[in-house]
Short mmCIF file of N, CA and C in Angstrom, two decimals:
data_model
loop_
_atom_site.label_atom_id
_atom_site.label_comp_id
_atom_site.label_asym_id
_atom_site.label_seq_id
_atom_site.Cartn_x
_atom_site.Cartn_y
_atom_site.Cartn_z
N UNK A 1 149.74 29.99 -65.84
CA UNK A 1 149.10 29.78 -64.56
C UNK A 1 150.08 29.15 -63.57
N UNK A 2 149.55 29.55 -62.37
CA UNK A 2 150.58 28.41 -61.40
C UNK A 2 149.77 27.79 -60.63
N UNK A 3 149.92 26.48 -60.52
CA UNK A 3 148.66 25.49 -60.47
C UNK A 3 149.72 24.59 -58.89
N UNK A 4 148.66 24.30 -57.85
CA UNK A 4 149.26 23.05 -57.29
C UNK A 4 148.73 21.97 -57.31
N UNK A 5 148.79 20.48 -57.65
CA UNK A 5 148.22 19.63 -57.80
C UNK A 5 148.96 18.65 -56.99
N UNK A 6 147.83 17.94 -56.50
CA UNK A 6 147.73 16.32 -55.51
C UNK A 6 147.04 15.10 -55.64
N UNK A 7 147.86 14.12 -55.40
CA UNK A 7 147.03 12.91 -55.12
C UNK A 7 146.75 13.26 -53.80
N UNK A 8 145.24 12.74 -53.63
CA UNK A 8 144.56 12.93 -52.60
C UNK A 8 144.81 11.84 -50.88
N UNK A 9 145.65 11.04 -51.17
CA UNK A 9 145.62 9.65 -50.07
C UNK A 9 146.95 9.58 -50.10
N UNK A 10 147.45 8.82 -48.49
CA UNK A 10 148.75 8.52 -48.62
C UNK A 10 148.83 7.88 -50.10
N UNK A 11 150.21 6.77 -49.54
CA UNK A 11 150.64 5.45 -51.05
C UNK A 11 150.05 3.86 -50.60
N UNK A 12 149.78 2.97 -51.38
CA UNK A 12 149.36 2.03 -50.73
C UNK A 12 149.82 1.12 -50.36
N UNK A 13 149.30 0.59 -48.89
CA UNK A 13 149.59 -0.22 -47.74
C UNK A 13 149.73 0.80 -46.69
N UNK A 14 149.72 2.18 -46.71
CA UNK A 14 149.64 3.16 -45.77
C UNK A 14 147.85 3.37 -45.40
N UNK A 15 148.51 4.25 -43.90
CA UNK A 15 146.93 4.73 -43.77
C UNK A 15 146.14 5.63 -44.85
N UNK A 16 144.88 5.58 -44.56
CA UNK A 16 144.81 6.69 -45.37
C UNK A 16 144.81 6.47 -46.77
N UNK A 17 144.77 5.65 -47.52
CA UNK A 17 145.57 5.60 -49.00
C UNK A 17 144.35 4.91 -50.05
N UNK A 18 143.10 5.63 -49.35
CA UNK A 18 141.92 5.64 -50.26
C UNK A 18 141.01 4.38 -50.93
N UNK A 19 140.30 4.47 -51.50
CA UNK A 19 139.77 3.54 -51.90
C UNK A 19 139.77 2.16 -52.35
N UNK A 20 139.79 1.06 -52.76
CA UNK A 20 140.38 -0.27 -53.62
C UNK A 20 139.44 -1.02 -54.21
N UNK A 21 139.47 -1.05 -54.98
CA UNK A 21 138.13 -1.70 -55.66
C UNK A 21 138.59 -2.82 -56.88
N UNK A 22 138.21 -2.54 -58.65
CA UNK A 22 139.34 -3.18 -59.74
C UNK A 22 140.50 -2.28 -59.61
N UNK A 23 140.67 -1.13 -59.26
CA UNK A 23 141.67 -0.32 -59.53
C UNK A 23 141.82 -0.12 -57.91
N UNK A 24 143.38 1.08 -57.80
CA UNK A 24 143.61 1.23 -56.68
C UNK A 24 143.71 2.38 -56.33
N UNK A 25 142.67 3.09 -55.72
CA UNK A 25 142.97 4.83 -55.63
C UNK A 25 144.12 5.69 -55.95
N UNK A 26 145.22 5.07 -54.71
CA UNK A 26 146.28 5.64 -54.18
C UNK A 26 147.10 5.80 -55.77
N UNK A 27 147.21 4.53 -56.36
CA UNK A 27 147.97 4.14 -57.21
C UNK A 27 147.68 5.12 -58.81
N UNK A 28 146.76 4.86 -59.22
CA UNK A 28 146.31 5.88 -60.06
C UNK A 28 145.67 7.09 -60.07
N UNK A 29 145.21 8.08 -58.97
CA UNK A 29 145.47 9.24 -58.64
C UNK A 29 146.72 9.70 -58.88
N UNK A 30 148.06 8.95 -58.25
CA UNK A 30 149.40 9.17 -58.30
C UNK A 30 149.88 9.14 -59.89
N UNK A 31 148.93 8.21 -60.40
CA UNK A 31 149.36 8.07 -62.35
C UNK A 31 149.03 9.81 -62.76
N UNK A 32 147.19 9.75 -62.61
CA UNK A 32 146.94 10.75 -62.91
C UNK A 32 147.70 12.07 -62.63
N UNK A 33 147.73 12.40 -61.82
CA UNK A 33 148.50 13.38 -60.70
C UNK A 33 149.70 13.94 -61.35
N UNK A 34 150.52 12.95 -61.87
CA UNK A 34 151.76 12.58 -62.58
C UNK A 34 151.85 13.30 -64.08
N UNK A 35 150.72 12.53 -64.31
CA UNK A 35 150.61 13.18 -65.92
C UNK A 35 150.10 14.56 -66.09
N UNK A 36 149.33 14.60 -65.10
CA UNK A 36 148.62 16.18 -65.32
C UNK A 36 149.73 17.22 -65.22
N UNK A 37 150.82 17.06 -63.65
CA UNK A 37 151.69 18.08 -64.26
C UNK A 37 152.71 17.53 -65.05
N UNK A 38 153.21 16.84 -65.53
CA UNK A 38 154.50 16.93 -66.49
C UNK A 38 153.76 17.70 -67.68
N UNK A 39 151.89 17.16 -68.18
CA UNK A 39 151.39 18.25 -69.29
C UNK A 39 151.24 19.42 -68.93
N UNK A 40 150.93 20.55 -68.11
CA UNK A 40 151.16 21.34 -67.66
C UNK A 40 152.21 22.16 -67.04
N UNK A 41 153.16 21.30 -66.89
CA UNK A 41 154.57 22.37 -67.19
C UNK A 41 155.39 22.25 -68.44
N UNK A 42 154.76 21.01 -69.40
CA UNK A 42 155.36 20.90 -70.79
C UNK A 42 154.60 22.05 -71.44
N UNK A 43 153.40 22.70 -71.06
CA UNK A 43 152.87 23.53 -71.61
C UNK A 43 153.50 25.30 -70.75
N UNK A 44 154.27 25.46 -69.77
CA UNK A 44 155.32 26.20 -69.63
C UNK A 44 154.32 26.86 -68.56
N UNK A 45 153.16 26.02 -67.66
CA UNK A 45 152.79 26.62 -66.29
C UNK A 45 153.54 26.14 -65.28
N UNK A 46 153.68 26.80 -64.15
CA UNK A 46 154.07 26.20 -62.99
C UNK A 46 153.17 25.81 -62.33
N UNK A 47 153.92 24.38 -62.09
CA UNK A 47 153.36 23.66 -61.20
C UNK A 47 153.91 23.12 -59.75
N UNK A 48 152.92 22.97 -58.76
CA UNK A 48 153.44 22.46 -57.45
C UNK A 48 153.37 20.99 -57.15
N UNK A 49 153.98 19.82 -56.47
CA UNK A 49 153.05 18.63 -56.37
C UNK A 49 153.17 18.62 -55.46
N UNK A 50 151.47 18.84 -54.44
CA UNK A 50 151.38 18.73 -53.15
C UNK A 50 151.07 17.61 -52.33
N UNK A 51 151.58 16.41 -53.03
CA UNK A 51 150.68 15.11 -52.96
C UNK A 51 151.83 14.85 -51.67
N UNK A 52 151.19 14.07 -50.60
CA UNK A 52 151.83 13.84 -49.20
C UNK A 52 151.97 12.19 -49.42
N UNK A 53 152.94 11.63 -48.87
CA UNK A 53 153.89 10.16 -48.90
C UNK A 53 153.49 9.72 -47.77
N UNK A 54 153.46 10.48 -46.14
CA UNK A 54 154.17 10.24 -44.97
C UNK A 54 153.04 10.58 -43.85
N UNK A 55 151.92 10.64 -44.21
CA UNK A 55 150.91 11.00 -42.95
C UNK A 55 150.47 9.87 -42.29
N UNK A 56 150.27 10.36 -41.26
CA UNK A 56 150.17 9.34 -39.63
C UNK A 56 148.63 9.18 -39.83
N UNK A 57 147.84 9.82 -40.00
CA UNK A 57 146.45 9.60 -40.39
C UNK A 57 145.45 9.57 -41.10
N UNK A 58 144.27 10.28 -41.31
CA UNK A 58 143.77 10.64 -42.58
C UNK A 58 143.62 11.81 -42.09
N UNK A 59 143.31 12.55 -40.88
CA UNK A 59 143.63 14.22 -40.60
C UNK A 59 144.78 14.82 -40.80
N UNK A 60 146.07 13.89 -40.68
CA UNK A 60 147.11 14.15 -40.99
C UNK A 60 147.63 14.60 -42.13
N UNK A 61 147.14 13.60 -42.72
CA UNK A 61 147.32 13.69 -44.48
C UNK A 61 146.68 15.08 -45.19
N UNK A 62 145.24 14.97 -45.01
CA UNK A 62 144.95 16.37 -45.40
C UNK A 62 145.64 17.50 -44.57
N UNK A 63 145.62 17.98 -43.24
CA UNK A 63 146.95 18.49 -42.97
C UNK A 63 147.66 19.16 -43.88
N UNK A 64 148.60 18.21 -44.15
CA UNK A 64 150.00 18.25 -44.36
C UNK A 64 149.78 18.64 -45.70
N UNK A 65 148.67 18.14 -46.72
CA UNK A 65 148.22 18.53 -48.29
C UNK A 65 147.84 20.57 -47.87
N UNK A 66 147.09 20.54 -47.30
CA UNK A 66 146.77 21.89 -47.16
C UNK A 66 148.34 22.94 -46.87
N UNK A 67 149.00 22.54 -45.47
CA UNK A 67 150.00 23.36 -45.55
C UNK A 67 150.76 23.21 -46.86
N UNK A 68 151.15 22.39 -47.16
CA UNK A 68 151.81 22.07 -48.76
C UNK A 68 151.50 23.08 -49.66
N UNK A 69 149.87 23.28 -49.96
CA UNK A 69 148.93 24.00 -50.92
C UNK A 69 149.18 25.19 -50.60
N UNK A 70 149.02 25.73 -49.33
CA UNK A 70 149.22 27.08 -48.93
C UNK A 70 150.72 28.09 -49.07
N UNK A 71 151.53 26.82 -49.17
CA UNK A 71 152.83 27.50 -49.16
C UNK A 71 153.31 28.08 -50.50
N UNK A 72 152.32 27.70 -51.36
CA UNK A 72 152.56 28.57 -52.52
C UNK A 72 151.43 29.10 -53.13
N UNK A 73 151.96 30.44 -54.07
CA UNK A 73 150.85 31.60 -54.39
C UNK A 73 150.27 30.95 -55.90
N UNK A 74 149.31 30.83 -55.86
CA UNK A 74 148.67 29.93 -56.64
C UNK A 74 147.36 30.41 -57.64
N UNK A 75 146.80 30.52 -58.70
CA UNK A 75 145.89 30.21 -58.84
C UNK A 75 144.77 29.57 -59.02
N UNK A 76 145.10 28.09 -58.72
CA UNK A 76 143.84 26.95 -58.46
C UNK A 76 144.62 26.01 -57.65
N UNK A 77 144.39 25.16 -57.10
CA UNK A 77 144.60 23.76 -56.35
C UNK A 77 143.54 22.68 -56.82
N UNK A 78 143.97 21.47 -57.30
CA UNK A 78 143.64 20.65 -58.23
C UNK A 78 144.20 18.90 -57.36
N UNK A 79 142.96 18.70 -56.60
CA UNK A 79 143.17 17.31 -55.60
C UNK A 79 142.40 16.14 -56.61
N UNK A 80 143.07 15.31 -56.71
CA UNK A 80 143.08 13.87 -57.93
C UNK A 80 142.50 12.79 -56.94
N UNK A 81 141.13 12.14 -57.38
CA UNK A 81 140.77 11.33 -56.60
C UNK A 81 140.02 10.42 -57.40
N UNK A 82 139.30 9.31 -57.06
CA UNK A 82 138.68 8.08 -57.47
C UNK A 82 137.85 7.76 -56.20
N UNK A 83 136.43 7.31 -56.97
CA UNK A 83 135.66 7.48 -55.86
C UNK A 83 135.24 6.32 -55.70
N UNK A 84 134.09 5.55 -55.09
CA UNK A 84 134.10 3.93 -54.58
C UNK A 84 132.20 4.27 -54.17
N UNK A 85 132.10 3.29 -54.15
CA UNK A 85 130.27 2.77 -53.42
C UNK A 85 129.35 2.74 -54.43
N UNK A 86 129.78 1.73 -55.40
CA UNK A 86 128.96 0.78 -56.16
C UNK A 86 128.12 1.95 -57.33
N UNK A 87 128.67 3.22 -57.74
CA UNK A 87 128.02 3.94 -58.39
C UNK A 87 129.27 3.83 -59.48
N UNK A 88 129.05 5.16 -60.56
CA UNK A 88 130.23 5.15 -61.58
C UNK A 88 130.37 6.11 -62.44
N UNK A 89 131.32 6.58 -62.77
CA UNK A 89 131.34 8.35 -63.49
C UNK A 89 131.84 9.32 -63.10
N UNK A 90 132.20 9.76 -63.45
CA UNK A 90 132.77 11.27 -62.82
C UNK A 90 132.20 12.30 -62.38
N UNK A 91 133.12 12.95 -61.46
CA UNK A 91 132.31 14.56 -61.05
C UNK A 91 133.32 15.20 -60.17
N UNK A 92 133.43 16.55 -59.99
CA UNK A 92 134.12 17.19 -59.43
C UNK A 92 133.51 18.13 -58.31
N UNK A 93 134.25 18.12 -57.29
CA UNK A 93 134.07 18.64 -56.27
C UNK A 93 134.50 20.28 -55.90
N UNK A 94 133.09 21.49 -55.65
CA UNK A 94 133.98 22.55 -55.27
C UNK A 94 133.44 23.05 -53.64
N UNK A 95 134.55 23.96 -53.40
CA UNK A 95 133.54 24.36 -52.20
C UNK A 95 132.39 25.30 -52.37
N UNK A 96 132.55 25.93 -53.60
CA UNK A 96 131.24 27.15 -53.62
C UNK A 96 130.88 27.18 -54.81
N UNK A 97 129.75 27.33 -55.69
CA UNK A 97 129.29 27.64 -56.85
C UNK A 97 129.86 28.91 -57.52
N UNK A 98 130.66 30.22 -56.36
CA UNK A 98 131.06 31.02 -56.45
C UNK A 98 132.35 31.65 -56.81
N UNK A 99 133.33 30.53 -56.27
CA UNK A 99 134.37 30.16 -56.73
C UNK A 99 135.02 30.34 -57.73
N UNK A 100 136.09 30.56 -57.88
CA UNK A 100 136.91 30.80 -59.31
C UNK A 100 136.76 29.37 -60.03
N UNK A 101 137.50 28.31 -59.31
CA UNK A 101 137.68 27.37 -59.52
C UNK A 101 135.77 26.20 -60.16
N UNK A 102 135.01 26.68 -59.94
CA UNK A 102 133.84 26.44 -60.56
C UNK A 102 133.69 26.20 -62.42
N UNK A 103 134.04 27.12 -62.41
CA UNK A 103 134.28 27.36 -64.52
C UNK A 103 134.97 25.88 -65.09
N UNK A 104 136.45 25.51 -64.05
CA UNK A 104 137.27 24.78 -64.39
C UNK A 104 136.20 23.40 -63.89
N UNK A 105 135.75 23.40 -62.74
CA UNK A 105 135.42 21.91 -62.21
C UNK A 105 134.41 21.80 -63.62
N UNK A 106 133.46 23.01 -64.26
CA UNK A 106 132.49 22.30 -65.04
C UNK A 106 133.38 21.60 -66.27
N UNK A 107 134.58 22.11 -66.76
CA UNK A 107 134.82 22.23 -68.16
C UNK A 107 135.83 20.66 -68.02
N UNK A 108 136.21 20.35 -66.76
CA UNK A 108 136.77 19.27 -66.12
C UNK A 108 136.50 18.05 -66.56
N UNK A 109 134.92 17.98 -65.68
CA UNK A 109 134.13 17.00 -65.93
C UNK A 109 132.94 16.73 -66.87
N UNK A 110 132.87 17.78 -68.17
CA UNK A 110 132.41 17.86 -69.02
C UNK A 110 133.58 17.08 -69.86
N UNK A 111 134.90 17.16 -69.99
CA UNK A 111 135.61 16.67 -70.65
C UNK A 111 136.09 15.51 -70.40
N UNK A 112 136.10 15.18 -69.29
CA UNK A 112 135.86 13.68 -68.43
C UNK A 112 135.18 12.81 -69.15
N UNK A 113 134.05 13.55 -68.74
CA UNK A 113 132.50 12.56 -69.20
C UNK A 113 132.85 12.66 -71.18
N UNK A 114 133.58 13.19 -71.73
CA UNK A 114 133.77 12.82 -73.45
C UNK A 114 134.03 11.47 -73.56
N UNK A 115 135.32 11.09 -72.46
CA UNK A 115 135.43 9.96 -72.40
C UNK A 115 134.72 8.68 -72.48
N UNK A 116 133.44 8.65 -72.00
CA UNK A 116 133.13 7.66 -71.80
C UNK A 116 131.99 7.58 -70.77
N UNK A 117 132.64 8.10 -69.77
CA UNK A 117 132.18 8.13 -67.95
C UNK A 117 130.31 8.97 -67.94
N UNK A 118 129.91 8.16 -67.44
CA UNK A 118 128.69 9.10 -66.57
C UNK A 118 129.52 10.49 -66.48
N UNK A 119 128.25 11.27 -65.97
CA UNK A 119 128.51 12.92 -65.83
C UNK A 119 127.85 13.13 -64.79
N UNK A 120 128.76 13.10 -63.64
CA UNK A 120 127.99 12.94 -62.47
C UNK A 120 127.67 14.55 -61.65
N UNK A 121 128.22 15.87 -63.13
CA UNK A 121 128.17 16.81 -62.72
C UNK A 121 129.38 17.43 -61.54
N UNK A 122 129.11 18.67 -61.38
CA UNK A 122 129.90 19.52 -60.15
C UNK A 122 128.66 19.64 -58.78
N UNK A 123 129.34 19.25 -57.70
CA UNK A 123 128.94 19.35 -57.09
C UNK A 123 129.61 20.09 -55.61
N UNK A 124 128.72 20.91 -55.09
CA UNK A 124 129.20 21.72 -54.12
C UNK A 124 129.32 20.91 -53.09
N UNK A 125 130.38 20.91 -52.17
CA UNK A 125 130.77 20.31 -50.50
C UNK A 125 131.90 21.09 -49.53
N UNK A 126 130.68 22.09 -48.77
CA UNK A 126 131.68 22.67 -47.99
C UNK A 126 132.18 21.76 -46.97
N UNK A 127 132.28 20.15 -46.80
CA UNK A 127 132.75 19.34 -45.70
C UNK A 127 133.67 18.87 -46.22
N UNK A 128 134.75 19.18 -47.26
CA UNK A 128 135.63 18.35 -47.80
C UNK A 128 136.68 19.45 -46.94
N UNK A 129 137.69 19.01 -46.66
CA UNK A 129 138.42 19.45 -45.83
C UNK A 129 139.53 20.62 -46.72
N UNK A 130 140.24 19.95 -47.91
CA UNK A 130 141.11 20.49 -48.64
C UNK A 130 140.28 21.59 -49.54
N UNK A 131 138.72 21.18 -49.65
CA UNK A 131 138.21 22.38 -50.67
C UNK A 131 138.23 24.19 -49.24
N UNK A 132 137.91 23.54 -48.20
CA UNK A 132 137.41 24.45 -47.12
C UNK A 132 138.81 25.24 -46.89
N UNK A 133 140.05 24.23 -46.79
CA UNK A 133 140.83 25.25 -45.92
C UNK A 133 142.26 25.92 -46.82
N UNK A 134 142.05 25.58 -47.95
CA UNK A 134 143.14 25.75 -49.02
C UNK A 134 142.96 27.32 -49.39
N UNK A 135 143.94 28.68 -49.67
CA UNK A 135 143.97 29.42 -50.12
C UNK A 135 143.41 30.45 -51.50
N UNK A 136 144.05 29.35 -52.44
CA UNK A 136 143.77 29.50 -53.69
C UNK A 136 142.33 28.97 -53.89
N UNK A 137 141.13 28.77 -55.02
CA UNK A 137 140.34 28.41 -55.24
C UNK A 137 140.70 26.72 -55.63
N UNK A 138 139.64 26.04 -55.03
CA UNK A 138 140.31 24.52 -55.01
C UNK A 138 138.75 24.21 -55.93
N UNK A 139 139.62 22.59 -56.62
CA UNK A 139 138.51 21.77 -57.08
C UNK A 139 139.12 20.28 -56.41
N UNK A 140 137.90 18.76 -56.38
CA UNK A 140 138.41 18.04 -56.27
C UNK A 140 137.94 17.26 -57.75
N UNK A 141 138.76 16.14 -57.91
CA UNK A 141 138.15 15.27 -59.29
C UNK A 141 138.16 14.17 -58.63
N UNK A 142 136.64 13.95 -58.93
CA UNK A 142 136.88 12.28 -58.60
C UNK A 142 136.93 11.86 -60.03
N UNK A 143 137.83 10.97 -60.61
CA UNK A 143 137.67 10.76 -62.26
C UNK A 143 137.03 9.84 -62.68
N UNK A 144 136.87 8.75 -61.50
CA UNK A 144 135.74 8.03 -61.70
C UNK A 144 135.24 6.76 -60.62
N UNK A 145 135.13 5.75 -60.50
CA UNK A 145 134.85 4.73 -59.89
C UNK A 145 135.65 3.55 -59.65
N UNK A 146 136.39 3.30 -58.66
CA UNK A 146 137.14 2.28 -58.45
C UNK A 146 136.81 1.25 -58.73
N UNK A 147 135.45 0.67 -57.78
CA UNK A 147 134.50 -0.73 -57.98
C UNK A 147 133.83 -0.44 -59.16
N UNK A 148 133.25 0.51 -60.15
CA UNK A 148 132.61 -0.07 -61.63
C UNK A 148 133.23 -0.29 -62.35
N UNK A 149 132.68 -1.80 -62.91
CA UNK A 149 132.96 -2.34 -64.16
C UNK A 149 133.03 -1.49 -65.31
N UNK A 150 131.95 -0.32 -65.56
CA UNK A 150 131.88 0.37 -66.53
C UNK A 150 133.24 0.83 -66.31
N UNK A 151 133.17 1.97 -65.63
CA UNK A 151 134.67 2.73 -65.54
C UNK A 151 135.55 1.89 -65.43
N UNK A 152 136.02 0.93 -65.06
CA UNK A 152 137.41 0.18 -65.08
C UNK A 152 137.72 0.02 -66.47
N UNK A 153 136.38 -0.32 -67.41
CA UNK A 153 136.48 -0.76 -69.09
C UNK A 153 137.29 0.15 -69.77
N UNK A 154 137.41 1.38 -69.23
CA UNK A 154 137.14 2.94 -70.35
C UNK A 154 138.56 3.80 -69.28
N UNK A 155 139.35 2.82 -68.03
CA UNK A 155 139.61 3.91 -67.62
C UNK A 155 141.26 3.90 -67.91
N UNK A 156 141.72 5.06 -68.34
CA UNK A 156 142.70 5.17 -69.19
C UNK A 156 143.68 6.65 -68.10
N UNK A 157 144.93 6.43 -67.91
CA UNK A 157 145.49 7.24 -66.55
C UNK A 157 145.78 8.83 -67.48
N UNK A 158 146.11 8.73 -68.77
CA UNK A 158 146.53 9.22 -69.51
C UNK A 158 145.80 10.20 -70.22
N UNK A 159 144.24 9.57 -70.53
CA UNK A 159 143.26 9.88 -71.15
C UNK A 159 142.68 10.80 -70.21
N UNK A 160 142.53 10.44 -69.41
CA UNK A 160 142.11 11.58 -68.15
C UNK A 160 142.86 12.45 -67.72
N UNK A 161 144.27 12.61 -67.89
CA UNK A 161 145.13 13.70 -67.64
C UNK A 161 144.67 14.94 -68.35
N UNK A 162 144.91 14.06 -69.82
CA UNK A 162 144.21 15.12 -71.00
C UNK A 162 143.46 15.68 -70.80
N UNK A 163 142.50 14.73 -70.19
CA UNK A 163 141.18 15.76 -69.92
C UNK A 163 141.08 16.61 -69.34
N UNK A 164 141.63 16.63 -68.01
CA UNK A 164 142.04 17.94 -67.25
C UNK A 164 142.66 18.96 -67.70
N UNK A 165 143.66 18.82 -68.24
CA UNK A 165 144.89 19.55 -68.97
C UNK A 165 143.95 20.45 -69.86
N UNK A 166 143.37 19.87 -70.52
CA UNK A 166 142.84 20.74 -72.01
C UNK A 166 141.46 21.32 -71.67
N UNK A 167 140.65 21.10 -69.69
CA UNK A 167 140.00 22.22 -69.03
C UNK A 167 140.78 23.19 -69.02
N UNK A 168 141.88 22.91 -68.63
CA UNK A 168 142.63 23.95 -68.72
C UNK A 168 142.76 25.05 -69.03
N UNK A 169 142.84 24.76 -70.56
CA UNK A 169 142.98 25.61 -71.90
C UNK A 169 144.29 24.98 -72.31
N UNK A 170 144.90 24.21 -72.07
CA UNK A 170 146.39 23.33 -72.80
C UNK A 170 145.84 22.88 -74.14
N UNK A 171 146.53 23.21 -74.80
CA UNK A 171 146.12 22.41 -76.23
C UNK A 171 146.84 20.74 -76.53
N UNK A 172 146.10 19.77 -76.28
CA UNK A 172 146.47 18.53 -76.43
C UNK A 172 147.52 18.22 -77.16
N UNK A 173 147.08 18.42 -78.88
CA UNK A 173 148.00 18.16 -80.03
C UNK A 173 149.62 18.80 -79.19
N UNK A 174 149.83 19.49 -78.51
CA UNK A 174 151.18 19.58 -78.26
C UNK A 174 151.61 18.84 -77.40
N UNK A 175 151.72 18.05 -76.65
CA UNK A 175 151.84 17.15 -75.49
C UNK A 175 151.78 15.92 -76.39
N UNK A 176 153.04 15.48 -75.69
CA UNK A 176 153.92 13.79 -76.16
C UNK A 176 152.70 13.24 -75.86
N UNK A 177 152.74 11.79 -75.88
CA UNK A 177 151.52 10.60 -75.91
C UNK A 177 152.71 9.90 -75.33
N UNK A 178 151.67 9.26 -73.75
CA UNK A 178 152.54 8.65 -73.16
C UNK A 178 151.80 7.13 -72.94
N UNK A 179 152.33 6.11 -72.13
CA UNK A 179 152.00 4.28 -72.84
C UNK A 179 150.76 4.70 -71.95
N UNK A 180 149.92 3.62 -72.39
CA UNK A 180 148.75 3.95 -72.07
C UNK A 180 148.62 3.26 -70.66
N UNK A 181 147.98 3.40 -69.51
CA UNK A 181 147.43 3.01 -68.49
C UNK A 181 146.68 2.22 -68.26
N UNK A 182 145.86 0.92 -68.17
CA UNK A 182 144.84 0.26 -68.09
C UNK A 182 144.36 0.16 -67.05
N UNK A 183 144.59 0.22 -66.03
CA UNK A 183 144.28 0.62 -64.61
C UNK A 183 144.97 -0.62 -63.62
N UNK A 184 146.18 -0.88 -63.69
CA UNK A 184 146.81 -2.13 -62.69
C UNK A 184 146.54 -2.33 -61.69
N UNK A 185 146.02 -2.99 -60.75
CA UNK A 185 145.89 -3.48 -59.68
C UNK A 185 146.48 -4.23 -58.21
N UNK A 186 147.41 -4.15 -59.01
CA UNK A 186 148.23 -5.24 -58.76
C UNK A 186 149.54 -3.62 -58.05
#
């Protein structure tokens, strides 16, 4: 497959750079983000990283993620996020039930939720900007909850790569084991 994948927010202390709660959006999206492709091109797909450093805003940022996404021929686009407002669990975001990318958001966050996490399901949002204007069939992941306690207990940068990876169809057992993540804050 040839996959492009992003952290969703600038880096933090920038605009834009997402949520903060026990954990820090920007910061572990960028973990996640990280791990998903080094397992996915250790498994011999190409991958893109469309994740943006340098945007002036939060229109900007998506922007600049979309042209990024578009500039290559793709079959999914895969935006890494963490979500915030006192709830907790995972779920993935598509723009259409119709979608290619649908199959993957269920098998995503079905494998998410093994972890640990609520199953907060797939849910459709044609107002997300990167699901609407991206080429390829897009999903978003939120992997879980910044502010819950639950999810902060269980949330592992690594463990959730996997999880994505092996929606995939990547077979885990082949992929190194990398130090584990606890979610830093700091």
């Amino acid at each position: 497959m040839k996959i492009n994948v992003h952290a969703g927010h600038n880096p933090d202390g920038k605009i834009g750079c997402g949520a903060v709660g026990l954990i820090k959006e920007s910061t572990e999206a960028r973990a996640v983000t990280k791990l998903v492709i080094k397992y996915l091109k250790e498994a011999g797909h190409t991958v893109y990283d469309c994740t943006v450093n340098d945007g002036t805003s939060q229109s900007n940022i998506l922007s600049k993620i979309v042209k990024k996404c578009n500039s290559h021929d793709v079959d999914l686009d895969i935006s890494i996020h963490f979500n915030a407002g006192g709830g907790n669990g995972t779920e993935v975001l598509v723009y259409s039930e119709k979608s290619k990318s649908y199959t993957y958001a269920e098998k995503i966050v079905n494998n998410i939720a093994k972890l640990g996490y609520k199953n907060r399901g797939v849910k459709v949002r044609k107002d997300i900007y990167v699901l609407a204007n991206t080429k390829a069939p897009a999903l978003l992941v939120e992997c879980c909850f910044t502010d819950s306690k639950i999810d902060y207990k269980i949330y592992d940068a690594d463990k959730l790569a996997r999880a994505i990876v092996t929606a995939l169809g990547v077979q885990v057992s082949s992929l190194q084991q990398t130090t584990k993540n606890t979610g830093d804050s700091s």
